[in-house]
Short mmCIF file of C-alpha atoms and ligand atoms in Angstrom, two decimals:
data_model
loop_
_atom_site.label_atom_id
_atom_site.label_comp_id
_atom_site.label_asym_id
_atom_site.label_seq_id
_atom_site.Cartn_x
_atom_site.Cartn_y
_atom_site.Cartn_z
CA MET A 140 94.82 90.57 2.85
CA ASP A 141 91.95 91.06 5.33
CA ILE A 142 94.31 89.94 8.09
CA GLU A 143 95.60 92.86 10.11
CA LEU A 144 99.41 92.86 9.98
CA TYR A 145 100.86 92.01 13.40
CA LYS A 146 103.13 94.80 14.55
CA GLY A 147 105.61 93.97 17.32
CA GLY A 148 106.39 96.52 20.04
CA LYS A 149 108.60 99.41 18.88
CA SER A 150 112.27 98.92 19.74
CA THR A 151 114.04 102.02 18.43
CA ILE A 152 113.64 105.79 18.54
CA GLU A 153 115.47 107.74 15.89
CA GLY A 154 118.46 109.60 17.26
CA MET A 155 118.26 108.06 20.73
CA SER A 156 120.43 105.43 22.33
CA ASP A 157 119.36 105.34 26.00
CA ILE A 158 116.08 103.57 25.39
CA LEU A 159 113.93 101.85 27.99
CA LYS A 160 112.00 99.28 25.95
CA LEU A 161 108.77 98.37 27.67
CA SER A 162 106.74 97.50 24.60
CA SER A 163 106.95 93.69 24.31
CA ASN A 164 106.65 92.25 27.84
CA GLU A 165 110.26 91.11 27.89
CA ASN A 166 112.21 90.18 31.02
CA PRO A 167 114.36 93.26 31.83
CA ASN A 168 117.15 91.03 33.21
CA GLY A 169 117.43 88.77 30.17
CA PRO A 170 117.66 84.97 30.43
CA PRO A 171 119.30 82.87 33.15
CA LEU A 172 123.09 82.63 32.93
CA GLY A 173 122.92 78.89 32.16
CA ALA A 174 120.90 79.64 29.03
CA LYS A 175 123.55 82.06 27.77
CA GLN A 176 126.30 79.51 28.41
CA ALA A 177 124.30 76.80 26.62
CA LEU A 178 123.92 79.14 23.68
CA ILE A 179 127.68 79.54 23.36
CA GLU A 180 128.20 75.78 23.56
CA ALA A 181 125.50 75.30 20.91
CA GLY A 182 128.00 76.86 18.48
CA ASN A 183 129.77 73.48 18.39
CA SER A 184 126.67 71.71 17.11
CA LEU A 185 125.39 74.09 14.50
CA HIS A 186 126.30 71.74 11.64
CA ARG A 187 123.85 69.17 13.09
CA TYR A 188 120.12 69.16 12.54
CA PRO A 189 118.21 69.55 15.80
CA SER A 190 116.26 66.67 17.31
CA SER A 191 112.80 66.48 15.86
CA ASP A 192 111.14 65.09 19.00
CA HIS A 193 112.64 67.75 21.36
CA LEU A 194 112.90 64.94 23.88
CA GLU A 195 115.44 66.49 26.24
CA LEU A 196 113.62 69.80 26.48
CA CYS A 197 110.31 67.96 26.93
CA GLN A 198 111.80 65.84 29.72
CA THR A 199 113.12 68.92 31.49
CA LEU A 200 109.74 70.63 31.21
CA ALA A 201 108.00 67.48 32.47
CA GLU A 202 110.28 67.19 35.50
CA THR A 203 110.06 70.88 36.36
CA HIS A 204 106.28 71.10 36.10
CA GLU A 205 105.54 67.50 37.16
CA LEU A 206 103.84 66.64 33.89
CA ASP A 207 103.55 63.61 31.61
CA VAL A 208 106.35 64.01 29.04
CA SER A 209 104.37 62.33 26.25
CA LYS A 210 101.76 65.12 26.37
CA ILE A 211 104.25 67.95 25.80
CA ILE A 212 104.81 69.54 22.40
CA CYS A 213 107.27 72.33 21.60
CA GLY A 214 106.84 75.12 19.11
CA CYS A 215 108.83 77.94 17.59
CA GLY A 216 107.30 80.27 20.16
CA SER A 217 103.79 79.57 21.40
CA ASP A 218 102.77 81.58 18.32
CA GLU A 219 103.56 78.50 16.26
CA LEU A 220 101.41 76.31 18.48
CA ILE A 221 98.48 78.73 18.13
CA SER A 222 98.94 78.48 14.39
CA LEU A 223 99.21 74.67 14.44
CA LEU A 224 96.07 74.36 16.57
CA CYS A 225 94.18 76.45 14.03
CA ARG A 226 95.57 74.37 11.16
CA GLY A 227 94.68 71.15 12.93
CA TYR A 228 91.26 72.02 14.30
CA ALA A 229 89.85 75.03 12.45
CA GLY A 230 89.24 75.92 8.81
CA SER A 231 86.61 77.30 6.54
CA GLY A 232 83.05 76.80 7.77
CA VAL A 233 83.92 76.70 11.46
CA GLU A 234 84.21 79.35 14.16
CA VAL A 235 87.08 80.27 16.45
CA ILE A 236 86.20 82.19 19.61
CA HIS A 237 88.43 84.64 21.41
CA THR A 238 87.65 87.37 23.93
CA SER A 239 87.39 90.99 22.83
CA HIS A 240 90.81 92.06 24.16
CA GLY A 241 92.40 88.69 23.40
CA PHE A 242 95.91 88.21 22.00
CA LEU A 243 95.94 89.18 18.31
CA MET A 244 97.52 85.94 17.08
CA TYR A 245 94.29 84.02 17.81
CA ARG A 246 92.47 86.10 15.22
CA ILE A 247 95.36 86.11 12.75
CA CYS A 248 95.90 82.33 12.84
CA ALA A 249 92.17 81.58 12.66
CA MET A 250 91.73 83.87 9.66
CA ALA A 251 94.79 82.34 7.98
CA VAL A 252 93.02 78.96 7.82
CA GLY A 253 89.76 80.51 6.61
CA ALA A 254 87.84 80.15 9.88
CA THR A 255 85.27 82.68 11.05
CA VAL A 256 86.49 84.64 14.05
CA VAL A 257 84.03 85.35 16.85
CA SER A 258 85.09 88.00 19.36
CA VAL A 259 83.07 87.83 22.58
CA PRO A 260 82.87 90.74 25.03
CA GLU A 261 84.92 90.88 28.20
CA LYS A 262 83.49 92.32 31.43
CA ASP A 263 85.55 95.30 32.61
CA ARG A 264 88.61 93.85 30.88
CA HIS A 265 88.12 90.40 32.46
CA VAL A 266 87.31 87.19 30.57
CA ASP A 267 83.55 86.59 30.80
CA ILE A 268 82.88 82.85 30.84
CA ASP A 269 79.13 83.34 30.32
CA ALA A 270 79.75 85.42 27.19
CA ILE A 271 81.92 82.62 25.83
CA LEU A 272 79.28 80.00 26.65
CA ASN A 273 76.62 82.12 24.91
CA ALA A 274 78.74 82.27 21.74
CA ILE A 275 79.22 78.51 21.41
CA ASN A 276 77.17 76.95 18.62
CA PRO A 277 77.42 73.84 16.40
CA SER A 278 80.04 75.62 14.22
CA THR A 279 82.41 76.38 17.10
CA ALA A 280 85.73 74.53 16.79
CA VAL A 281 88.25 76.29 19.06
CA ILE A 282 88.12 78.70 22.03
CA PHE A 283 91.23 80.68 22.95
CA ILE A 284 91.53 82.15 26.45
CA ALA A 285 94.65 83.85 27.80
CA ASN A 286 94.96 83.71 31.58
CA PRO A 287 96.36 86.13 32.64
CA GLY A 288 95.23 88.10 29.61
CA ASN A 289 97.34 90.20 27.28
CA PRO A 290 97.05 93.22 27.15
CA THR A 291 94.70 93.38 30.16
CA GLY A 292 96.95 91.57 32.67
CA THR A 293 93.85 90.36 34.51
CA ARG A 294 93.09 86.80 35.52
CA ILE A 295 89.87 84.86 35.74
CA LEU A 296 88.90 85.41 39.37
CA ASP A 297 87.24 82.13 40.33
CA ILE A 298 89.55 80.22 38.10
CA ASP A 299 88.89 76.62 39.12
CA ILE A 300 85.14 77.03 39.28
CA ASP A 301 84.86 79.12 36.12
CA ILE A 302 87.09 76.98 33.90
CA GLU A 303 85.44 73.79 35.15
CA ARG A 304 82.03 75.34 34.38
CA LEU A 305 83.22 76.28 30.87
CA ILE A 306 84.56 72.79 30.21
CA LYS A 307 81.42 71.11 31.51
CA ARG A 308 79.12 73.14 29.27
CA THR A 309 81.30 73.03 26.14
CA PRO A 310 80.77 70.16 23.66
CA LYS A 311 83.65 67.66 23.80
CA ASP A 312 84.54 68.23 20.14
CA VAL A 313 85.32 71.90 20.80
CA LEU A 314 88.95 72.60 21.76
CA ILE A 315 89.51 74.88 24.77
CA VAL A 316 92.97 76.46 24.62
CA LEU A 317 94.23 77.97 27.89
CA ASP A 318 97.11 80.26 27.00
CA GLY A 319 99.45 80.60 29.97
CA ALA A 320 102.08 82.84 28.40
CA TYR A 321 102.13 84.79 31.69
CA ALA A 322 101.27 81.93 34.06
CA ASP A 323 104.82 81.91 35.43
CA TYR A 324 104.06 85.21 37.18
CA VAL A 325 101.09 83.76 39.08
CA GLU A 326 102.10 81.78 42.15
CA ASP A 327 99.04 79.58 42.51
CA TRP A 328 98.23 78.89 38.85
CA ASP A 329 99.69 75.98 36.89
CA GLY A 330 98.61 77.49 33.58
CA GLY A 331 95.76 75.00 33.26
CA ALA A 332 97.74 71.74 33.28
CA ARG A 333 95.33 70.26 35.81
CA PHE A 334 92.46 70.62 33.32
CA VAL A 335 94.47 68.93 30.56
CA GLU A 336 94.92 65.90 32.83
CA SER A 337 91.21 65.42 33.34
CA HIS A 338 89.64 66.40 30.00
CA THR A 339 90.07 65.33 26.37
CA ASN A 340 89.55 68.75 24.79
CA VAL A 341 91.72 71.12 26.85
CA VAL A 342 95.15 72.40 25.77
CA MET A 343 97.59 74.52 27.78
CA LEU A 344 100.12 76.81 26.04
CA ARG A 345 103.27 78.21 27.67
CA THR A 346 106.31 80.14 26.52
CA LEU A 347 109.92 80.83 27.47
CA SER A 348 109.65 84.30 25.91
CA LYS A 349 108.45 86.15 29.02
CA MET A 350 109.62 84.91 32.42
CA TYR A 351 112.69 83.15 30.98
CA GLY A 352 113.79 86.10 28.86
CA LEU A 353 114.16 84.06 25.67
CA GLY A 354 111.81 85.87 23.28
CA GLY A 355 114.63 86.15 20.78
CA LEU A 356 115.11 82.39 20.59
CA ARG A 357 111.47 81.42 20.02
CA VAL A 358 110.62 78.57 22.38
CA GLY A 359 107.04 77.78 23.28
CA TRP A 360 105.43 74.61 24.53
CA GLY A 361 102.05 73.06 24.96
CA TYR A 362 100.49 70.40 27.16
CA ALA A 363 97.64 68.50 25.59
CA PRO A 364 95.88 65.13 25.54
CA GLN A 365 97.79 62.51 23.56
CA HIS A 366 95.48 62.56 20.53
CA ILE A 367 96.03 66.30 20.10
CA VAL A 368 99.82 66.06 20.49
CA ASP A 369 99.81 63.24 17.91
CA LEU A 370 97.93 65.38 15.43
CA LEU A 371 100.03 68.52 15.95
CA ASN A 372 103.24 66.50 15.56
CA ARG A 373 102.00 65.43 12.13
CA VAL A 374 101.38 68.95 10.85
CA ARG A 375 104.40 70.76 12.31
CA ALA A 376 107.78 71.01 10.58
CA PRO A 377 110.07 68.30 12.00
CA PHE A 378 112.91 70.71 12.87
CA ASN A 379 110.80 73.61 14.12
CA LEU A 380 113.16 74.40 17.04
CA SER A 381 116.81 75.16 16.34
CA VAL A 382 119.75 73.56 18.18
CA PRO A 383 120.47 76.82 20.12
CA ALA A 384 116.80 77.20 21.06
CA LEU A 385 116.58 73.64 22.38
CA LEU A 386 119.82 73.80 24.38
CA ALA A 387 119.28 77.26 25.86
CA GLY A 388 115.62 76.51 26.55
CA GLU A 389 116.52 73.37 28.46
CA ALA A 390 119.16 75.18 30.53
CA ALA A 391 116.72 77.99 31.32
CA VAL A 392 113.94 75.67 32.52
CA LYS A 393 116.38 73.89 34.85
CA ASP A 394 117.01 77.15 36.73
CA LYS A 395 114.12 77.13 39.20
CA GLU A 396 115.72 79.77 41.42
CA PHE A 397 115.69 82.21 38.51
CA VAL A 398 111.91 81.91 38.22
CA ASN A 399 111.29 82.45 41.93
CA ALA A 400 113.62 85.45 42.10
CA HIS A 401 112.32 87.11 38.96
CA ARG A 402 108.67 86.53 39.90
CA LYS A 403 109.27 88.32 43.18
CA GLN A 404 111.19 91.16 41.53
CA ASN A 405 108.49 91.61 38.89
CA ASN A 406 105.56 91.41 41.25
CA ASP A 407 107.08 93.88 43.76
CA ALA A 408 108.00 96.35 41.01
CA ARG A 409 104.56 95.94 39.43
CA SER A 410 102.78 96.80 42.70
CA TRP A 411 104.97 99.88 43.17
CA LEU A 412 104.47 101.07 39.58
CA ALA A 413 100.69 100.61 39.71
CA ALA A 414 100.42 102.34 43.11
CA GLU A 415 102.54 105.32 42.04
CA LEU A 416 100.51 105.82 38.88
CA LEU A 417 97.24 105.47 40.78
CA GLU A 418 98.38 108.25 43.10
CA ILE A 419 98.35 110.68 40.17
CA GLY A 420 95.05 109.32 38.86
CA VAL A 421 96.29 106.83 36.22
CA LYS A 422 94.33 103.66 36.97
CA SER A 423 95.12 100.05 36.08
CA ASP A 424 93.41 96.75 36.88
CA PRO A 425 95.24 94.44 39.28
CA SER A 426 97.74 92.77 36.95
CA GLU A 427 98.98 89.21 37.33
CA ALA A 428 101.52 89.47 34.52
CA ASN A 429 104.78 91.35 33.77
CA PHE A 430 103.02 94.47 32.55
CA ILE A 431 100.27 96.84 33.58
CA LEU A 432 97.57 98.38 31.45
CA ALA A 433 97.52 102.07 32.33
CA ARG A 434 94.20 103.72 31.55
CA PHE A 435 93.81 107.37 30.54
CA PRO A 436 90.63 109.47 30.33
CA ASN A 437 90.64 109.28 26.53
CA GLN A 438 92.60 108.21 23.44
CA VAL A 439 94.08 111.68 22.87
CA GLN A 440 95.68 111.68 26.33
CA ALA A 441 96.90 108.09 26.05
CA GLU A 442 98.59 108.86 22.74
CA ALA A 443 99.99 112.18 23.99
CA CYS A 444 101.48 110.36 26.98
CA ASP A 445 103.01 107.75 24.66
CA ASP A 446 104.48 110.56 22.51
CA TYR A 447 105.91 112.23 25.62
CA LEU A 448 107.41 108.97 26.91
CA GLN A 449 109.03 108.40 23.51
CA SER A 450 110.52 111.89 23.66
CA ILE A 451 112.35 110.85 26.86
CA GLY A 452 113.39 107.45 25.49
CA VAL A 453 110.68 105.25 27.02
CA LEU A 454 108.85 102.86 24.69
CA VAL A 455 105.50 101.47 25.82
CA ARG A 456 102.74 99.87 23.74
CA ARG A 457 99.61 101.46 22.34
CA VAL A 458 96.78 98.94 22.39
CA GLY A 459 94.14 100.46 20.13
CA SER A 460 94.30 97.33 17.96
CA TYR A 461 93.13 95.39 21.03
CA GLY A 462 90.07 97.62 21.40
CA LEU A 463 91.72 99.66 24.17
CA PRO A 464 92.56 103.04 22.58
CA ASN A 465 92.52 104.87 25.95
CA ALA A 466 95.22 102.67 27.43
CA LEU A 467 98.96 102.05 27.26
CA ARG A 468 100.52 98.69 28.09
CA ILE A 469 103.69 99.12 30.11
CA THR A 470 106.05 96.19 30.66
CA VAL A 471 107.30 96.13 34.25
CA PRO A 472 111.00 97.04 34.23
CA ASN A 473 113.43 96.83 37.17
CA MET A 474 113.06 99.46 39.92
CA ASP A 475 115.27 102.03 38.17
CA GLY A 476 113.15 101.71 35.08
CA CYS A 477 109.93 101.99 37.12
CA ALA A 478 111.21 105.23 38.65
CA ARG A 479 111.96 106.58 35.14
CA VAL A 480 108.48 105.69 33.86
CA VAL A 481 106.71 107.16 36.89
CA ALA A 482 108.76 110.38 36.75
CA GLY A 483 108.00 110.67 33.03
CA ILE A 484 104.25 110.13 33.39
CA LYS A 485 104.09 112.51 36.35
CA ARG A 486 105.82 115.22 34.32
CA PHE A 487 103.48 114.60 31.37
CA TRP A 488 100.49 114.71 33.70
CA ARG A 489 101.53 118.01 35.29
CA GLN A 490 102.04 119.59 31.87
CA THR A 491 98.64 118.55 30.55
CA ARG A 492 96.50 119.28 33.61
C1 PLP B 294 98.96 85.80 25.52
C2 PLP B 294 100.11 85.47 24.65
N1 PLP B 294 100.16 84.28 24.08
C3 PLP B 294 101.17 83.92 23.28
C4 PLP B 294 102.20 84.78 23.01
C5 PLP B 294 103.28 84.35 22.06
O1 PLP B 294 104.49 84.21 22.68
P1 PLP B 294 105.71 83.50 21.97
O2 PLP B 294 105.34 83.19 20.56
O3 PLP B 294 106.84 84.43 22.08
O4 PLP B 294 105.92 82.22 22.75
C6 PLP B 294 102.21 86.05 23.57
C7 PLP B 294 103.28 87.00 23.26
O5 PLP B 294 103.23 88.16 23.51
C8 PLP B 294 101.13 86.41 24.42
O6 PLP B 294 101.07 87.61 24.97
#
């Protein structure tokens, strides 16, 4: 009962129907058309158990990302893989490291297996590799790093040099998990796959919940050295992905054009949103994901702005539970949505100043 209950982003406002939901980093356009068609066709196979090796989805992922298919593992969302990694590699008497504004599931899954959670400071909302290195001790079992981070949106700046330095100075029996839930939004970042190829203790996590608009289906995947995949396959449920999830996931990953188009749409809208807010004094760090973290002078103003946005039907995310009470995380919508958010925050700002 010491585990803080995970609360998903709000999705309804009583008495309102025209809601702009920007609280869970979802793709505003939904999934690729092929995924929706695959979902309908999946109706014909619902009496069948799904495959337990997820081979076809794994092959599609391997071809798309030019990876070794035998090192891919799929999960019911990357949440499940975080949980499986903790079950496989952590437990009572060992420590799991995450960064101070790290994704809450790292803490939750580590605590669920009785591990001690160590939260290391970030530097101005950026992962601080030296702080992580300083926290490693003989009890350390797993290190979780999200790049780009959630809810900060920031990336590790000197990524190749910094990650290589971390790997070099971390004992080989400590697992380094690079969570690339938002890697699809970064043009020159493979999520960390290159480090998995050359090291025995590095795992990459990815998801179809963000870029591919399939959060409702729960499809995540990981890329890991063979010995880690072998272990995780032994502790996961054999049918952890449903028939619809496998078929729609596969169709989505095949649509490479969708990714390029949505990345451009997101990144253009994100720049506009951040610039417009900056103009009225609401700052955010350069984001590499599908959201921005808008910072307010204090918690009272951040919460008042959230209340105001809710009153006009806009749902964003408070991030006090991530140690950022002065900030609101805003998923990047399409341009119409961006205009609605900016107009709302400008009106709030004028009223309070
Ligand atoms: C950094 C990060 N990792 C993992 C996840 C889990 O994603 P899913 O379980 O939907 O694949 C999320 C979801 O918000 C996230 O932000």
